[in-house]
Amino acid sequence: MSENCTPTDCSSCGKDCSSRMSPQSLQEPANASSNIKKVIGVVSGKGGVGKSLVTSLLAVASAKSGKKAGILDADITGPSIPRIFGISETVYGTDLGIIPAVSKEGVKLISTNLILDDPGQPVVWRGPVISGVVKQFWNEVVWGDIDYLFVDMPPGTGDVPLTVFQSLPVDGIIIVTSPQDLVSMVVEKAVRMAELMAIPVLGIIENMAYLECPDCGKKIYVFGQGRTEEVAARHNIRRLARLPIRPELAELCDAGRIEEAEDLVLETVKSFVE
């Protein structure tokens, strides 16, 4: 051991001694009763692009394709997943851990709104507490057998995405965007954060891409055609789907009936889960 050795940090030391310590993984172990095959993060550079909708559609498409799906709602201060699935009852704990809620199609869910006595109560927590809850949703929830666990993250590149990338064994992320140039610019930040954390970007889903005329079927690009393809090509990322503006989808979300989404919409994301 060098006389100037700091035994808890060997990163800057060139000595090869018996006291050298290997870098410690920050990943949290999953609950002992969980067997999760793939963890997929669903991210966006900014809010309002329909990330929770896309997360829900991915989970529903997975379930309808015969896969076992779950959603970890990591948007701790702005959870919307339970409302989209029409679930309002609180979850409960056992000796094994927290038992997640289950939708009609068998999608398992955990969210802040499912652990609060009053879902309308604001979550006024600091970053470390929020990060701790995300970890608890991973290691204290009895997920059981899951083929795809989708993690619905808050927008941006702050505490929660960093916690998820470091603490969970993320197999890849899907970036949700909309056609506006501003949003496409912010997508770059999400892509670069994933690259920095060595997390594969599985693809981009462009939401609200166009409006389809109910009379003639013509596609109307309300927000312009956008630059999603340009961003995807620049980073060699696959564009998985382009979702149209569909008022009925918003109505289904508001009514908690997202699992009744028509097959045409689910078809746009189904290729990812097959």
Coordinates of C-alpha atoms in Angstrom, one line a residue:
M1 CA 0.0 0.0 0.0
S2 CA 1.3 3.4 -0.9
E3 CA 1.9 5.8 2.0
N4 CA -0.6 8.3 0.4
C5 CA -3.2 5.6 -0.2
T6 CA -6.9 6.3 0.2
P7 CA -8.2 2.7 0.5
T8 CA -11.8 3.6 -0.3
D9 CA -10.8 5.2 -3.7
C10 CA -8.4 3.5 -6.0
S11 CA -9.5 5.2 -9.2
S12 CA -6.6 7.6 -9.3
C13 CA -3.9 5.3 -8.1
G14 CA -1.6 3.5 -10.4
K15 CA -0.3 1.0 -7.8
D16 CA -1.2 -2.6 -8.1
C17 CA -1.2 -3.6 -4.5
S18 CA -3.1 -6.2 -2.4
S19 CA -5.2 -3.5 -0.9
R20 CA -6.6 -2.3 -4.2
M21 CA -10.4 -2.2 -4.2
S22 CA -12.6 -2.8 -7.3
P23 CA -15.2 -0.2 -8.2
Q24 CA -18.5 -1.0 -6.4
S25 CA -21.7 -1.4 -8.4
L26 CA -24.5 0.9 -7.4
Q27 CA -27.2 -1.5 -8.6
E28 CA -29.8 -2.4 -6.1
P29 CA -30.8 -6.1 -5.8
A30 CA -34.4 -6.9 -6.9
N31 CA -36.9 -8.3 -4.4
A32 CA -36.1 -11.9 -3.7
S33 CA -39.5 -12.9 -5.1
S34 CA -39.0 -11.1 -8.4
N35 CA -37.8 -12.6 -11.6
I36 CA -37.6 -9.7 -14.1
K37 CA -36.1 -10.5 -17.6
K38 CA -36.0 -7.0 -19.1
V39 CA -36.1 -3.5 -17.6
I40 CA -37.0 -0.8 -20.2
G41 CA -36.9 2.9 -19.3
V42 CA -39.3 5.2 -21.0
V43 CA -37.9 8.7 -21.1
S44 CA -38.4 12.1 -22.6
G45 CA -36.4 15.3 -22.7
K46 CA -39.4 17.4 -21.6
G47 CA -42.9 17.0 -20.3
G48 CA -46.2 17.0 -22.2
V49 CA -45.1 14.6 -25.0
G50 CA -47.3 11.6 -23.9
K51 CA -44.6 9.5 -22.2
S52 CA -47.0 7.9 -19.7
L53 CA -49.4 7.1 -22.5
V54 CA -46.6 5.4 -24.5
T55 CA -45.5 3.5 -21.4
S56 CA -49.0 2.3 -20.9
L57 CA -49.4 1.3 -24.6
L58 CA -46.2 -0.7 -24.5
A59 CA -47.3 -2.6 -21.4
V60 CA -50.8 -3.3 -22.8
A61 CA -49.3 -4.4 -26.1
S62 CA -46.9 -6.7 -24.2
A63 CA -49.8 -8.2 -22.2
K64 CA -51.9 -8.8 -25.3
S65 CA -49.0 -10.4 -27.0
G66 CA -48.8 -13.0 -24.2
K67 CA -46.0 -11.4 -22.3
K68 CA -46.0 -10.6 -18.6
A69 CA -45.6 -6.9 -18.2
G70 CA -45.2 -4.4 -15.3
I71 CA -44.9 -0.7 -14.9
L72 CA -42.8 1.0 -12.3
D73 CA -44.1 4.6 -12.2
A74 CA -40.9 6.5 -11.4
D75 CA -42.6 9.9 -11.9
I76 CA -42.9 10.2 -8.1
T77 CA -44.2 13.7 -7.9
G78 CA -46.5 13.6 -11.0
P79 CA -47.8 10.0 -11.2
S80 CA -50.5 9.3 -13.8
I81 CA -50.2 5.5 -14.5
P82 CA -52.9 4.4 -12.0
R83 CA -55.4 6.8 -13.4
I84 CA -54.7 5.7 -16.9
F85 CA -55.4 2.1 -15.9
G86 CA -58.4 3.0 -13.7
I87 CA -56.8 1.7 -10.5
S88 CA -57.4 3.7 -7.3
E89 CA -57.0 1.2 -4.4
T90 CA -53.8 1.4 -2.3
V91 CA -51.4 -1.5 -2.4
Y92 CA -50.5 -3.5 0.7
G93 CA -47.4 -5.2 2.1
T94 CA -46.7 -8.7 3.3
D95 CA -43.6 -10.4 4.8
L96 CA -42.3 -10.8 1.2
G97 CA -42.7 -7.2 0.3
I98 CA -45.2 -4.8 -1.4
I99 CA -47.8 -6.5 -3.5
P100 CA -48.3 -4.4 -6.8
A101 CA -51.7 -3.6 -8.2
V102 CA -52.8 -5.6 -11.2
S103 CA -54.8 -4.3 -14.2
K104 CA -57.6 -6.2 -16.0
E105 CA -55.1 -7.5 -18.6
G106 CA -52.6 -8.6 -15.9
V107 CA -50.2 -5.6 -16.0
K108 CA -48.6 -5.2 -12.6
L109 CA -48.3 -1.6 -11.4
I110 CA -46.6 0.4 -8.6
S111 CA -46.9 4.1 -8.2
T112 CA -46.8 6.8 -5.6
N113 CA -50.6 7.2 -5.9
L114 CA -51.0 3.6 -4.9
I115 CA -49.2 4.1 -1.5
L116 CA -50.9 7.4 -0.5
D117 CA -54.1 7.4 1.6
D118 CA -55.2 10.5 -0.5
P119 CA -54.1 10.4 -4.2
G120 CA -54.7 14.1 -4.3
Q121 CA -52.1 14.8 -1.7
P122 CA -49.1 16.6 -3.2
V123 CA -45.8 14.8 -2.9
V124 CA -43.4 17.5 -1.5
W125 CA -40.3 15.5 -1.1
R126 CA -36.6 16.3 -1.7
G127 CA -34.5 14.6 -4.2
P128 CA -32.8 12.0 -1.9
V129 CA -36.2 10.9 -0.6
I130 CA -37.6 10.6 -4.2
S131 CA -34.6 8.5 -5.2
G132 CA -35.1 6.3 -2.2
V133 CA -38.7 5.6 -3.2
V134 CA -37.7 4.6 -6.7
K135 CA -35.3 2.1 -5.2
Q136 CA -38.0 0.8 -2.9
F137 CA -40.3 0.3 -5.9
W138 CA -37.6 -1.9 -7.3
N139 CA -36.3 -3.9 -4.3
E140 CA -39.4 -4.0 -2.1
V141 CA -42.1 -4.8 -4.6
V142 CA -43.0 -8.4 -5.2
W143 CA -43.0 -8.3 -9.0
G144 CA -42.9 -12.1 -9.5
D145 CA -42.3 -13.3 -13.1
I146 CA -42.0 -10.3 -15.5
D147 CA -40.9 -10.3 -19.1
Y148 CA -40.9 -6.5 -19.5
L149 CA -40.8 -4.0 -16.7
F150 CA -41.4 -0.6 -18.1
V151 CA -40.1 2.3 -16.0
D152 CA -42.1 5.5 -16.6
M153 CA -39.6 8.3 -15.8
P154 CA -40.2 12.0 -15.2
P155 CA -39.0 14.3 -18.0
G156 CA -35.5 15.6 -18.0
T157 CA -32.1 14.3 -17.0
G158 CA -32.2 14.9 -13.2
D159 CA -32.2 12.8 -10.0
V160 CA -34.7 10.1 -11.0
P161 CA -33.3 9.1 -14.4
L162 CA -29.8 9.1 -12.8
T163 CA -31.1 6.8 -9.9
V164 CA -32.8 4.5 -12.3
F165 CA -29.8 4.2 -14.6
Q166 CA -27.4 3.5 -11.7
S167 CA -29.6 1.4 -9.4
L168 CA -31.6 -0.8 -11.8
P169 CA -30.3 -3.2 -14.4
V170 CA -31.7 -1.2 -17.3
D171 CA -31.5 -3.1 -20.6
G172 CA -32.3 0.0 -22.7
I173 CA -34.5 3.0 -23.0
I174 CA -37.2 4.2 -25.4
I175 CA -37.3 8.0 -26.0
V176 CA -40.7 9.6 -26.5
T177 CA -40.8 12.8 -28.5
S178 CA -43.2 15.0 -30.4
P179 CA -42.6 16.7 -33.8
Q180 CA -41.8 20.3 -32.6
D181 CA -38.2 21.4 -33.3
L182 CA -37.8 22.4 -29.6
V183 CA -38.6 18.9 -28.4
S184 CA -36.3 17.3 -31.0
M185 CA -33.5 19.5 -29.6
V186 CA -34.2 18.4 -26.1
V187 CA -34.1 14.7 -27.2
E188 CA -30.4 15.2 -27.8
K189 CA -30.0 15.6 -24.0
A190 CA -31.7 12.3 -23.3
V191 CA -29.7 10.5 -25.9
R192 CA -26.4 11.9 -24.6
M193 CA -27.3 11.1 -21.0
A194 CA -27.9 7.5 -22.1
E195 CA -24.6 7.4 -23.9
L196 CA -22.9 8.8 -20.9
M197 CA -24.4 6.1 -18.7
A198 CA -23.7 3.4 -21.3
I199 CA -27.4 2.6 -21.6
P200 CA -28.6 1.4 -25.0
V201 CA -31.2 3.5 -26.8
L202 CA -33.7 1.0 -28.3
G203 CA -35.5 3.6 -30.3
I204 CA -37.6 6.7 -30.6
I205 CA -41.4 6.9 -30.6
E206 CA -42.8 10.1 -32.1
N207 CA -46.1 10.9 -30.4
M208 CA -48.7 13.3 -31.8
A209 CA -47.1 13.0 -35.2
Y210 CA -50.1 13.9 -37.2
L211 CA -53.9 14.2 -37.2
E212 CA -55.9 11.9 -39.6
C213 CA -58.8 13.6 -41.3
P214 CA -62.0 11.6 -40.4
D215 CA -63.5 12.3 -43.9
C216 CA -60.7 11.6 -46.3
G217 CA -58.0 10.0 -44.2
K218 CA -55.4 12.6 -45.2
K219 CA -52.6 13.1 -42.6
I220 CA -52.4 16.6 -41.3
Y221 CA -49.1 17.5 -39.6
V222 CA -50.4 19.9 -36.9
F223 CA -47.0 20.5 -35.4
G224 CA -45.0 20.2 -38.7
Q225 CA -43.2 17.1 -39.8
G226 CA -40.6 17.5 -37.2
R227 CA -37.0 16.4 -37.1
T228 CA -37.3 13.0 -35.3
E229 CA -35.9 11.1 -38.3
E230 CA -32.9 13.5 -38.5
V231 CA -32.1 13.1 -34.8
A232 CA -32.6 9.3 -35.0
A233 CA -30.3 9.1 -38.0
R234 CA -27.6 11.3 -36.4
H235 CA -27.4 8.9 -33.4
N236 CA -28.1 5.7 -35.4
I237 CA -31.3 5.1 -33.5
R238 CA -34.3 3.3 -34.8
R239 CA -37.6 5.1 -35.0
L240 CA -40.0 2.5 -33.5
A241 CA -43.3 4.2 -34.3
R242 CA -45.2 7.4 -35.1
L243 CA -48.4 7.7 -33.1
P244 CA -51.2 9.9 -34.4
I245 CA -53.3 12.4 -32.4
R246 CA -56.3 10.5 -31.4
P247 CA -58.9 12.2 -29.1
E248 CA -60.3 8.8 -28.2
L249 CA -57.0 7.8 -26.6
A250 CA -57.2 10.8 -24.3
E251 CA -60.7 9.8 -23.4
L252 CA -59.7 6.3 -22.6
C253 CA -56.9 7.6 -20.4
D254 CA -59.2 9.9 -18.5
A255 CA -61.7 7.1 -18.0
G256 CA -59.0 4.6 -16.9
R257 CA -59.7 2.3 -19.8
I258 CA -56.4 2.4 -21.7
E259 CA -56.5 -1.4 -22.1
E260 CA -59.5 -0.9 -24.5
A261 CA -57.3 1.0 -27.0
E262 CA -58.0 -0.2 -30.5
D263 CA -55.7 -2.7 -32.1
L264 CA -54.5 -0.2 -34.7
V265 CA -52.9 1.9 -32.1
L266 CA -51.3 -1.0 -30.3
E267 CA -50.0 -2.3 -33.6
T268 CA -47.7 0.7 -33.8
V269 CA -45.8 -0.4 -30.7
K270 CA -46.3 -4.2 -30.9
S271 CA -43.2 -4.9 -33.1
F272 CA -41.0 -3.9 -30.1
V273 CA -42.4 -6.6 -27.8
E274 CA -42.5 -9.5 -30.2

